[in-house]
């Protein structure tokens, strides 16, 4: 498993340069033509090693058998070309031409296609920025959610309440003055005076 970030790319095997491949092909085709197809098995051997396919190994064996048979046929012909029959000459020419055309055409076609497919598969993909997963929302416990909502409610109430101005001088509220006791004293004197007057009136009437 890999963490976040771009995944490591698989290491691709280094391919030979096009110039190297062209040189090798020219050499093998030249050797096949100059040997009249007797060394065609060399090109087929390289192809089987490169592709590693069972079909190419089977064709290598077939070409080696044809080369051996052609070599044996040439060795069995008379040394003097005039002593050879027209059928033998025609057969040998057809054999050589078919072997040359088949080996060269198949070798070049399969090898060029093989390396083209390898290059198309081994080309690195265009760089794309790694996609980071979006962070999951933090899930709070129900008790924590209630506490958080309560704190928000208190915070809103504090904002709604008018804030006192620090630059205004607060005047102390007027202290209620107690009722003067003089009124009670005057009432008591008036009551005494009224009682005294009543008493005087009663005595005057009795006299």
C-alpha positions as a printed NumPy array, in Angstrom:
array([[  0.   ,   0.   ,   0.   ],
       [  1.119,   3.522,  -0.73 ],
       [  0.196,   6.71 ,   1.063],
       [ -1.008,   9.903,  -0.542],
       [  0.886,  11.117,  -3.508],
       [  1.758,   9.795,  -6.975],
       [  2.12 ,   6.05 ,  -7.237],
       [  5.608,   4.858,  -8.263],
       [  5.824,   3.932, -11.919],
       [  7.129,   0.538, -12.939],
       [ 10.619,   0.542, -14.297],
       [ 10.599,  -0.091, -18.024],
       [ 13.397,  -2.007, -19.69 ],
       [ 15.693,   0.106, -21.863],
       [ 15.089,  -0.361, -25.59 ],
       [ 17.864,  -0.114, -28.178],
       [ 17.999,   3.049, -30.197],
       [ 16.475,   3.106, -33.702],
       [ 19.942,   3.536, -35.215],
       [ 21.178,   0.354, -33.514],
       [ 18.143,  -1.62 , -34.657],
       [ 18.545,  -0.402, -38.234],
       [ 22.228,  -1.409, -38.265],
       [ 21.464,  -4.888, -36.952],
       [ 18.727,  -5.396, -39.532],
       [ 20.924,  -4.294, -42.408],
       [ 23.682,  -6.677, -41.314],
       [ 21.353,  -9.672, -40.953],
       [ 19.611,  -9.032, -44.281],
       [ 22.979,  -8.641, -46.028],
       [ 24.301, -11.869, -44.528],
       [ 21.136, -13.705, -45.58 ],
       [ 21.315, -12.423, -49.163],
       [ 25.056, -13.024, -49.61 ],
       [ 24.72 , -16.571, -48.294],
       [ 21.848, -17.263, -50.724],
       [ 19.574, -17.952, -47.792],
       [ 21.854, -20.532, -46.169],
       [ 22.403, -18.216, -43.172],
       [ 18.784, -17.135, -42.919],
       [ 18.515, -19.022, -39.665],
       [ 20.682, -16.302, -38.014],
       [ 17.986, -13.655, -38.546],
       [ 15.307, -16.089, -37.357],
       [ 17.366, -16.895, -34.268],
       [ 17.597, -13.23 , -33.33 ],
       [ 13.853, -12.815, -33.897],
       [ 13.02 , -15.778, -31.659],
       [ 15.278, -14.416, -28.899],
       [ 13.729, -10.952, -29.134],
       [ 10.055, -11.94 , -29.226],
       [ 10.322, -15.167, -27.163],
       [  7.227, -16.549, -28.827],
       [  6.828, -20.297, -29.477],
       [  5.809, -19.658, -33.079],
       [  9.096, -17.912, -33.853],
       [ 11.064, -20.795, -32.317],
       [  9.122, -23.242, -34.482],
       [  9.818, -21.148, -37.598],
       [ 13.495, -21.049, -36.659],
       [ 13.597, -24.836, -36.683],
       [ 11.764, -24.906, -40.042],
       [ 14.26 , -22.457, -41.594],
       [ 17.21 , -24.425, -40.242],
       [ 15.791, -27.606, -41.79 ],
       [ 15.257, -25.855, -45.15 ],
       [ 18.782, -24.422, -45.029],
       [ 20.24 , -27.815, -44.297],
       [ 18.223, -29.379, -47.125],
       [ 19.297, -26.629, -49.531],
       [ 22.92 , -27.071, -48.563],
       [ 22.631, -30.804, -49.119],
       [ 20.954, -30.225, -52.502],
       [ 23.714, -27.852, -53.615],
       [ 26.377, -30.264, -52.456],
       [ 24.674, -33.025, -54.458],
       [ 24.693, -31.138, -57.752],
       [ 27.591, -31.629, -60.209],
       [ 30.518, -29.212, -60.038],
       [ 30.043, -28.204, -63.638],
       [ 26.848, -26.136, -64.048],
       [ 26.471, -27.399, -67.618],
       [ 25.902, -30.899, -66.297],
       [ 22.885, -29.748, -64.207],
       [ 19.443, -30.242, -65.633],
       [ 17.107, -27.333, -66.146],
       [ 14.711, -28.706, -63.544],
       [ 17.467, -28.847, -60.93 ],
       [ 18.553, -25.296, -61.676],
       [ 14.976, -24.017, -61.594],
       [ 14.269, -25.847, -58.357],
       [ 17.376, -24.461, -56.701],
       [ 16.602, -20.903, -57.804],
       [ 13.019, -21.091, -56.609],
       [ 14.201, -22.558, -53.341],
       [ 16.716, -19.777, -52.735],
       [ 14.327, -16.98 , -53.745],
       [ 11.469, -18.315, -51.604],
       [ 13.794, -18.76 , -48.634],
       [ 15.274, -15.264, -49.003],
       [ 11.9  , -13.565, -49.478],
       [ 10.22 , -15.46 , -46.654],
       [ 12.972, -15.007, -44.073],
       [ 13.695, -11.33 , -44.815],
       [ 10.04 , -10.277, -45.05 ],
       [  8.941, -12.116, -41.914],
       [ 11.98 , -11.037, -39.894],
       [ 11.667,  -7.327, -40.71 ],
       [  7.872,  -7.23 , -40.298],
       [  7.739,  -9.011, -36.933],
       [ 10.729,  -7.24 , -35.388],
       [  9.603,  -3.753, -36.408],
       [  6.1  ,  -4.425, -35.096],
       [  7.471,  -5.869, -31.86 ],
       [  9.613,  -2.849, -31.005],
       [  6.873,  -0.421, -32.031],
       [  4.455,  -2.03 , -29.583],
       [  7.094,  -1.958, -26.842],
       [  7.684,   1.75 , -27.357],
       [  3.969,   2.525, -27.301],
       [  3.55 ,   0.575, -24.063],
       [  6.7  ,   1.913, -22.426],
       [  6.031,   5.601, -23.095],
       [  5.354,   7.353, -19.773],
       [  1.826,   8.712, -19.334],
       [  1.351,  12.485, -19.104],
       [  1.891,  13.885, -15.644],
       [ -1.252,  14.584, -13.703],
       [ -1.394,  16.234, -10.338],
       [ -2.169,  13.766,  -7.538],
       [ -5.761,  13.934,  -6.441],
       [ -5.942,  14.471,  -2.711],
       [ -9.049,  13.133,  -1.061],
       [-11.341,  15.726,   0.428],
       [-11.061,  15.866,   4.24 ],
       [-13.907,  14.163,   5.995],
       [-16.051,  16.369,   8.231],
       [-15.201,  16.057,  11.896],
       [-17.969,  14.28 ,  13.72 ],
       [-18.428,  15.424,  17.291],
       [-19.905,  13.508,  20.136],
       [-23.541,  14.5  ,  20.94 ],
       [-22.444,  15.911,  24.31 ],
       [-19.727,  17.962,  22.64 ],
       [-22.231,  19.23 ,  20.057],
       [-24.624,  20.385,  22.79 ],
       [-21.806,  22.116,  24.655],
       [-20.662,  23.783,  21.467],
       [-24.206,  24.992,  20.691],
       [-24.593,  26.313,  24.245],
       [-21.348,  28.257,  23.943],
       [-22.477,  29.724,  20.63 ],
       [-25.819,  30.755,  22.157],
       [-24.067,  32.503,  25.069],
       [-21.723,  34.198,  22.657],
       [-24.662,  35.508,  20.608],
       [-26.406,  36.784,  23.741],
       [-23.274,  38.635,  24.791],
       [-23.137,  40.283,  21.388],
       [-26.824,  41.239,  21.548],
       [-26.543,  42.904,  24.98 ],
       [-25.508,  46.589,  24.802],
       [-21.931,  47.013,  25.821],
       [-21.218,  49.859,  28.26 ],
       [-19.209,  52.787,  26.954],
       [-15.926,  52.89 ,  28.889],
       [-15.588,  56.665,  28.3  ],
       [-18.918,  57.647,  29.956],
       [-18.92 ,  58.504,  33.664],
       [-21.445,  56.441,  35.468],
       [-23.379,  58.488,  37.999],
       [-24.33 ,  56.576,  41.099],
       [-28.04 ,  56.045,  41.459],
       [-29.689,  58.388,  43.918],
       [-29.95 ,  56.823,  47.311],
       [-33.472,  56.961,  48.65 ],
       [-33.616,  59.434,  51.534],
       [-35.382,  58.055,  54.552],
       [-38.63 ,  59.715,  55.545],
       [-37.905,  62.459,  58.037],
       [-38.726,  61.576,  61.574],
       [-39.872,  65.165,  62.115],
       [-43.267,  64.398,  60.618],
       [-43.877,  61.664,  63.133],
       [-42.865,  64.005,  65.929],
       [-45.19 ,  66.758,  64.659],
       [-48.065,  64.327,  64.426],
       [-47.455,  63.169,  67.967],
       [-47.392,  66.771,  69.192],
       [-50.577,  67.553,  67.297],
       [-52.253,  64.537,  68.817],
       [-51.159,  65.612,  72.278],
       [-52.33 ,  69.143,  71.623],
       [-55.711,  67.987,  70.442],
       [-56.051,  65.755,  73.496],
       [-55.093,  68.652,  75.741],
       [-57.622,  70.957,  74.114],
       [-60.353,  68.379,  74.479],
       [-59.48 ,  67.956,  78.112],
       [-59.617,  71.755,  78.703],
       [-62.96 ,  71.961,  76.985],
       [-64.358,  69.25 ,  79.174],
       [-63.113,  70.924,  82.391],
       [-64.545,  74.272,  81.278],
       [-67.901,  72.731,  80.665],
       [-67.818,  71.059,  84.094],
       [-67.255,  74.348,  85.866]])
